[in-house]
CSV table of C-alpha atoms and ligand atoms in Angstrom, one decimal:
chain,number,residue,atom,x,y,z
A,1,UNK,CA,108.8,114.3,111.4
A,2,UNK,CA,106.3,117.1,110.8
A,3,UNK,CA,108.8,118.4,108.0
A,4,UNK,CA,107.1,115.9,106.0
A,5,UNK,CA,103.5,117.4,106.6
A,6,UNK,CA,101.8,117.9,103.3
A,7,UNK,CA,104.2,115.9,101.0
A,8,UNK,CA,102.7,113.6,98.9
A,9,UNK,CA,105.0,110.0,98.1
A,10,UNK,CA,103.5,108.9,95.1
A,11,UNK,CA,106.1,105.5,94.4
A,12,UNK,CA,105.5,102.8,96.7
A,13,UNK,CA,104.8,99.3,95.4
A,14,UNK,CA,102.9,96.1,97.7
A,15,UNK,CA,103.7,92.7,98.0
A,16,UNK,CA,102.0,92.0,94.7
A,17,UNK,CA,105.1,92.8,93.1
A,18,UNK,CA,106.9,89.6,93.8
A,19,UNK,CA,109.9,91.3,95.5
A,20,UNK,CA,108.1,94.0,98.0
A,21,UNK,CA,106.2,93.0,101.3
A,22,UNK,CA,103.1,94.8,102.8
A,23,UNK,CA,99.8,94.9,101.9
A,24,UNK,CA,98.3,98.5,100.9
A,25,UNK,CA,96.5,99.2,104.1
A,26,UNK,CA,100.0,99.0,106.0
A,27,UNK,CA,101.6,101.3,103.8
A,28,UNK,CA,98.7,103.7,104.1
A,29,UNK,CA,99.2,103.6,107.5
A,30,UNK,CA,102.7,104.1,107.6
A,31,UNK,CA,102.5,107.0,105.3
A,32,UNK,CA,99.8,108.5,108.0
A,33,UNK,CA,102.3,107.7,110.7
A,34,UNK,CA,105.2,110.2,109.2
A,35,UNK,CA,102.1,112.9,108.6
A,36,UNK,CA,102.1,112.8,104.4
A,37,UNK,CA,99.0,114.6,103.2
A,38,UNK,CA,99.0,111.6,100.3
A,39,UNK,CA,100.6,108.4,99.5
A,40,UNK,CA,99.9,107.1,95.7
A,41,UNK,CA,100.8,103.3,95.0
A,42,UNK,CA,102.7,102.8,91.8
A,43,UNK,CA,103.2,99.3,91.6
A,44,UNK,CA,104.6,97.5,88.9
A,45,UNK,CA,102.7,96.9,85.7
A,46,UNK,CA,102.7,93.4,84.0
A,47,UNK,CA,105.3,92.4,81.9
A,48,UNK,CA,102.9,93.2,79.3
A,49,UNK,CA,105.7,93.8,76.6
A,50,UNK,CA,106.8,89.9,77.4
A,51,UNK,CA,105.0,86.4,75.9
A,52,UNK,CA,102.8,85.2,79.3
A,53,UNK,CA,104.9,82.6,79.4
A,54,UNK,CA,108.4,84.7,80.0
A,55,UNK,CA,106.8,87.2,82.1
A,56,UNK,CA,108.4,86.8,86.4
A,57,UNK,CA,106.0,86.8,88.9
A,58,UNK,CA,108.9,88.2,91.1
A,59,UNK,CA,109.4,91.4,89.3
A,60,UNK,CA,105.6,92.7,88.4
A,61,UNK,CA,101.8,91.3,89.4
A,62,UNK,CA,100.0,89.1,86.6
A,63,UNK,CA,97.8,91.2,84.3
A,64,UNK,CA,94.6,89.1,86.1
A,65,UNK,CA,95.8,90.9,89.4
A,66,UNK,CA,95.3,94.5,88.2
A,67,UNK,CA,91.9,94.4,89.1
A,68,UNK,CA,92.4,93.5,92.4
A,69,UNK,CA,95.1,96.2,92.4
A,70,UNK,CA,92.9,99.1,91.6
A,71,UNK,CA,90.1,97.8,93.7
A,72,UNK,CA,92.2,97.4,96.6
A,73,UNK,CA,93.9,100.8,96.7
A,74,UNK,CA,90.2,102.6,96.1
A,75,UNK,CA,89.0,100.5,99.0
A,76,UNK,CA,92.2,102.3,100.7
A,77,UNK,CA,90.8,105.6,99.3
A,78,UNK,CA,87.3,105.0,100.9
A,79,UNK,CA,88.3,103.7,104.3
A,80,UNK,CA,90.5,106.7,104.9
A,81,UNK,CA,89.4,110.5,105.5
A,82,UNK,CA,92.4,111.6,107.1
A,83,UNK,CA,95.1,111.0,104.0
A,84,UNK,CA,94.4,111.0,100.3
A,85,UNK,CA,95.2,107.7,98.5
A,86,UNK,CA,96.2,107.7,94.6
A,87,UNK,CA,95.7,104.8,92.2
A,88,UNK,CA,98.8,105.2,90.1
A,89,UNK,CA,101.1,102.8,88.4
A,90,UNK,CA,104.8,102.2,87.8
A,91,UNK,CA,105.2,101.4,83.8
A,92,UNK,CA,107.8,99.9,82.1
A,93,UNK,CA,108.6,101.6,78.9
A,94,UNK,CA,109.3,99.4,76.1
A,95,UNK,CA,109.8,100.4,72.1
A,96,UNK,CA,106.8,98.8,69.7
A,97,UNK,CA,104.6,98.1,72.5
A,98,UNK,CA,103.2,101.2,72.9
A,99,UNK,CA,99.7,99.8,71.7
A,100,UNK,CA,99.2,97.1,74.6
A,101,UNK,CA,100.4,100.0,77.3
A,102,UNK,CA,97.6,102.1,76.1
A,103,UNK,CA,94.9,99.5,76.2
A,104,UNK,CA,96.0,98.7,79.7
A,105,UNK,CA,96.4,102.3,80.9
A,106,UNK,CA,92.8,103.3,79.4
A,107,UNK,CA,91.2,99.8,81.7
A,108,UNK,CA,91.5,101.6,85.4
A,109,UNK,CA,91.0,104.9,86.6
A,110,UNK,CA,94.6,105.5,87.4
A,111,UNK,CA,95.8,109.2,89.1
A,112,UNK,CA,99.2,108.7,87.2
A,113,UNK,CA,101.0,106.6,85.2
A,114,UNK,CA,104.8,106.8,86.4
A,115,UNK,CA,107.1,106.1,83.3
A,116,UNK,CA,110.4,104.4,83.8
A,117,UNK,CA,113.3,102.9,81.6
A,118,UNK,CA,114.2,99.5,83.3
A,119,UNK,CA,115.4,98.0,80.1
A,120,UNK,CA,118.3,98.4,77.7
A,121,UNK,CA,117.6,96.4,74.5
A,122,UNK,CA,115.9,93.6,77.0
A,123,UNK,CA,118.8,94.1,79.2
A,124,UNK,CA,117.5,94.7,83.0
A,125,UNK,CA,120.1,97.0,84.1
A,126,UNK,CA,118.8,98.1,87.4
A,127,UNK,CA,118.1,94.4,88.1
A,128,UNK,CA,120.8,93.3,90.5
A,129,UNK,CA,121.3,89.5,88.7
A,130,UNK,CA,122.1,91.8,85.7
A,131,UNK,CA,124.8,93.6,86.5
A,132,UNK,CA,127.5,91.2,84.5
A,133,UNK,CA,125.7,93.0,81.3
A,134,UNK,CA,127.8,96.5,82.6
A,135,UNK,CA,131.2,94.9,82.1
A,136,UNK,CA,132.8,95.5,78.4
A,137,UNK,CA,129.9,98.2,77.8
A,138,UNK,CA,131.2,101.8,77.1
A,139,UNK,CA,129.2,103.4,80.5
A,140,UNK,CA,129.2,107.0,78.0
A,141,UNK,CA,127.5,105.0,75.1
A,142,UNK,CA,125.0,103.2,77.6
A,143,UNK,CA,124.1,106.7,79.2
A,144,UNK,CA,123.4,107.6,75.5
A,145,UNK,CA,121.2,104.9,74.9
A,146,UNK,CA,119.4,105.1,78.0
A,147,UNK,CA,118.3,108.6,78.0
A,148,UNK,CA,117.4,108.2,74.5
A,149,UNK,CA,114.9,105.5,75.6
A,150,UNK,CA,114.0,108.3,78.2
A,151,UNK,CA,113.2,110.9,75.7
A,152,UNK,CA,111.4,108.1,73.5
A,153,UNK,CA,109.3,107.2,76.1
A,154,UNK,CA,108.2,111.1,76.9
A,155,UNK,CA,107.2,111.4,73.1
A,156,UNK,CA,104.4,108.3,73.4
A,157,UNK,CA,102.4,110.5,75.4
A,158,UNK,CA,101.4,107.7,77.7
A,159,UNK,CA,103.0,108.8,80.7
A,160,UNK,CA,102.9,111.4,83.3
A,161,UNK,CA,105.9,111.7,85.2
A,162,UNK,CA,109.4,110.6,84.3
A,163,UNK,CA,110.4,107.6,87.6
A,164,UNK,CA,114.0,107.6,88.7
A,165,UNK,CA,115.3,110.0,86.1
A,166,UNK,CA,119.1,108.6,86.1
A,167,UNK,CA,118.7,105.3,87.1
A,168,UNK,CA,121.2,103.9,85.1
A,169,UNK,CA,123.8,105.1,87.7
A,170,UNK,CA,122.0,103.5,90.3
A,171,UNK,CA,125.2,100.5,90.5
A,172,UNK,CA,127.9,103.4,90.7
A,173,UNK,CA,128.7,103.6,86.6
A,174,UNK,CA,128.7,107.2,85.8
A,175,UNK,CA,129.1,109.1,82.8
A,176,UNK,CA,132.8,109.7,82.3
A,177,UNK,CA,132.0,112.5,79.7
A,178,UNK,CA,130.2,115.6,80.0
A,179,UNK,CA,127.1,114.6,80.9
A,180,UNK,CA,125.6,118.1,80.8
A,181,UNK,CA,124.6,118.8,76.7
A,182,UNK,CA,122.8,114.7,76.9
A,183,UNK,CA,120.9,116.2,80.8
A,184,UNK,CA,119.8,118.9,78.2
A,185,UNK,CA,118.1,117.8,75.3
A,186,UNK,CA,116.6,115.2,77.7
A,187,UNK,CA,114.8,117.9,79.7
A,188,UNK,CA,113.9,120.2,77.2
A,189,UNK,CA,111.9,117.1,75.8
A,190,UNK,CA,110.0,116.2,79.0
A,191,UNK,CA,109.6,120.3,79.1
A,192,UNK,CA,108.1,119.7,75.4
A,193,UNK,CA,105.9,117.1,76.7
A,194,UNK,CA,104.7,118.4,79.6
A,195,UNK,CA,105.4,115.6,81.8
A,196,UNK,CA,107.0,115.8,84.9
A,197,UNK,CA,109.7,114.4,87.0
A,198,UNK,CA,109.9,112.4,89.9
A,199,UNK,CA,112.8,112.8,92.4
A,200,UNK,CA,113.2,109.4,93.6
A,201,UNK,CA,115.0,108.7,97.3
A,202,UNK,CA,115.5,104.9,96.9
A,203,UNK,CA,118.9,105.6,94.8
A,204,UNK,CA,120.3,106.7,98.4
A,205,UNK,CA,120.2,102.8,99.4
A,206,UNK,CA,121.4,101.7,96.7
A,207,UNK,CA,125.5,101.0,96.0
A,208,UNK,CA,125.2,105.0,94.2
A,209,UNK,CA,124.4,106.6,97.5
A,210,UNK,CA,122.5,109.4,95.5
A,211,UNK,CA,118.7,110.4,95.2
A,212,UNK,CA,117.9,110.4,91.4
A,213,UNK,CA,118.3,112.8,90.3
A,214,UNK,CA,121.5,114.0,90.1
A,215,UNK,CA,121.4,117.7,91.2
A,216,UNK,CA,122.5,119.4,88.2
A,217,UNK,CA,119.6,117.5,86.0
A,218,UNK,CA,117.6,118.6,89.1
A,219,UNK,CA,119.1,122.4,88.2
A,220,UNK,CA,118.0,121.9,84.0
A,221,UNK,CA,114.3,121.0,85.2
A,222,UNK,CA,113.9,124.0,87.3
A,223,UNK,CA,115.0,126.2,84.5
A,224,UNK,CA,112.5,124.5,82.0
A,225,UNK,CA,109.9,124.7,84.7
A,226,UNK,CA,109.5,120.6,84.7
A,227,UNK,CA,107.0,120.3,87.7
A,228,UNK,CA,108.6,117.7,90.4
A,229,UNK,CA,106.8,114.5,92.2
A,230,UNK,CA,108.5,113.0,95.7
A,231,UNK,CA,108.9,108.9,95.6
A,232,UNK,CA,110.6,106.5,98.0
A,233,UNK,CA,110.2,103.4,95.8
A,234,UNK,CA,109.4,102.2,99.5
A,235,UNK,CA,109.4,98.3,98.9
A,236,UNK,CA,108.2,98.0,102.6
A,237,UNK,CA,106.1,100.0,104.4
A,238,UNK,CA,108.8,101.2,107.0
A,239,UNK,CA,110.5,102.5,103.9
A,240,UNK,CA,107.3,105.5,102.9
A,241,UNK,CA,108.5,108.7,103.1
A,242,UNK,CA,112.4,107.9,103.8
A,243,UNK,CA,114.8,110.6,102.9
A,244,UNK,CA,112.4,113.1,102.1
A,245,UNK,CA,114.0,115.1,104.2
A,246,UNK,CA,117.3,115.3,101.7
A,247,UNK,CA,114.7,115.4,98.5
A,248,UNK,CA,113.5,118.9,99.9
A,249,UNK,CA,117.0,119.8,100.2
A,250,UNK,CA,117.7,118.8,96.9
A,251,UNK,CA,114.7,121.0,95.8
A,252,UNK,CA,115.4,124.0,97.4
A,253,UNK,CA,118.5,123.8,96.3
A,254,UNK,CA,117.3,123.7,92.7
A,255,UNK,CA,115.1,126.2,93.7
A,256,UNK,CA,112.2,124.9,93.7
A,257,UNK,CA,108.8,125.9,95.7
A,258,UNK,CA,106.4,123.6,94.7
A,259,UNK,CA,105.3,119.9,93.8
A,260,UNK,CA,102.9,118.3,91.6
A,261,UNK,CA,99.7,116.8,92.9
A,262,UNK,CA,98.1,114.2,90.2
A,263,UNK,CA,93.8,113.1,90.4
A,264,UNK,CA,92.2,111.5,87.7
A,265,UNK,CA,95.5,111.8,85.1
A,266,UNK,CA,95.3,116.1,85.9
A,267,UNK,CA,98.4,117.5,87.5
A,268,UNK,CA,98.1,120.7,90.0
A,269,UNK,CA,100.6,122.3,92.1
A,270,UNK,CA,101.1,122.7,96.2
A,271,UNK,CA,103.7,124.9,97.9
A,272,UNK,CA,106.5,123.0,99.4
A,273,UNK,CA,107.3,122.5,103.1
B,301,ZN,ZN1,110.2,97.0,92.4
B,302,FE,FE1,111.6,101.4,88.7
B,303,FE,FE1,109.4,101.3,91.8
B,304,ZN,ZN1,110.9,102.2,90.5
């Protein structure tokens, strides 16, 4: 696997999650294994945009666990010369909390803040016991909706890099219009924001059979010079680093020759396998 020498997967979450296994160490390890120059952890954030008392401990750690989070991924950092380890986070963006992200974001020193649209009006749409929600919703109006969340979230400010760009497709709905004009303005405004966007392999196991994202948004970031991170949303350590192989092709294909690097919240380039 030496293609993968000096890639960096920046989206793997721990069993802290509720829903992944493996402690950090393990997916350090397995990130060594495969020969990845980094591996950042970007697990979930608390449901901090939920009362306590509706939040799931099976889809994101308790806010009293992010200590123990950050501590426990910099202990990962010290006890390892031979890979760099990144304290980043997976955030859910959610309209009118923007205040209670930003107090959480500013508590740890966090790499990267990964920014990702899980939620449609409350509506978990990637969440598999959710899918009844996509039946007798117009699939062109919800691709709408969602990438308008998308381009929301980029103006905050609060995030870094734009997770799992089309996600929404991620049960097999696609866009039955021209998606193209909607890829567009939602690039140019990540462009404007100077974020950057994560090409995410985990879509390849699920029912869409497709890394997010789609190749021609992949194209439209190129052209607006949108820097690019690698994830595997690995939710096990055997699954850190999977299908990178196919993200370089994608990348190449779009013509890209680098990929971002994020320390302390400051994003740098490195030349591409
Ligand atoms: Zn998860
Ligand atoms: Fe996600
Ligand atoms: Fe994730
Ligand atoms: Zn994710």
């Amino acid at each position: 696997m030496t293609g993968l020498k000096g890639l960096a997967d920046y989206h793997v979450h721990t069993r802290r999650c509720g829903h992944a296994s493996g402690e950090a160490n393990e997916y350090v390890n397995a990130a060594k294994a495969i020969g990845l120059r980094e591996i950042g952890f970007a697990d979930h954030i608390p449901q901090y945009f939920l009362p306590p008392g509706l939040r799931d401990p099976g889809l994101a750690m308790e806010e009293n666990e992010l200590g123990d989070y950050a501590a426990e991924v910099l202990e990962n950092r010290s006890a390892n010369k031979d890979i760099v380890v990144r304290l980043g986070i997976e955030a859910d963006f959610a309209p009118g909390h923007e205040k209670a992200l930003n107090e959480i974001l500013r508590g740890y020193p966090f790499d990267y803040v990964l920014g990702s649209v899980h939620y449609i009006n409350g509506w978990g749409f990637d969440n598999p016991e959710q899918t009844g929600g996509y039946s007798g919703r117009e699939i062109d109006d919800l691709y709408r909706e969602y990438f308008g969340l998308v381009r929301q979230m980029v103006s905050t400010g609060l995030f870094d890099v734009v997770a799992h760009p089309d996600l929404l497709k991620k049960f097999g709905y696609r866009p039955e219009s021209n998606i193209l004009p909607l890829y567009e303005e939602t690039v140019r405004a990540i462009a404007a924001a100077g974020m950057a966007v994560e090409v995410n392999t985990s879509g390849l196991r699920q029912p869409v059979k497709e890394i997010y994202p789609h190749p021609e948004f992949m194209g439209i970031c190129r052209r607006y010079g949108v820097p690019v991170t690698l994830g595997s949303d690995a939710h096990n350590p055997v699954e850190v680093g999977r299908n990178f192989e196919e993200a370089l092709v994608l990348l190449h294909g779009a013509g890209y020759r680098e990929s971002a690097v994020f320390e302390n919240r400051r994003r740098t380039q490195r030349a591409l396998p």
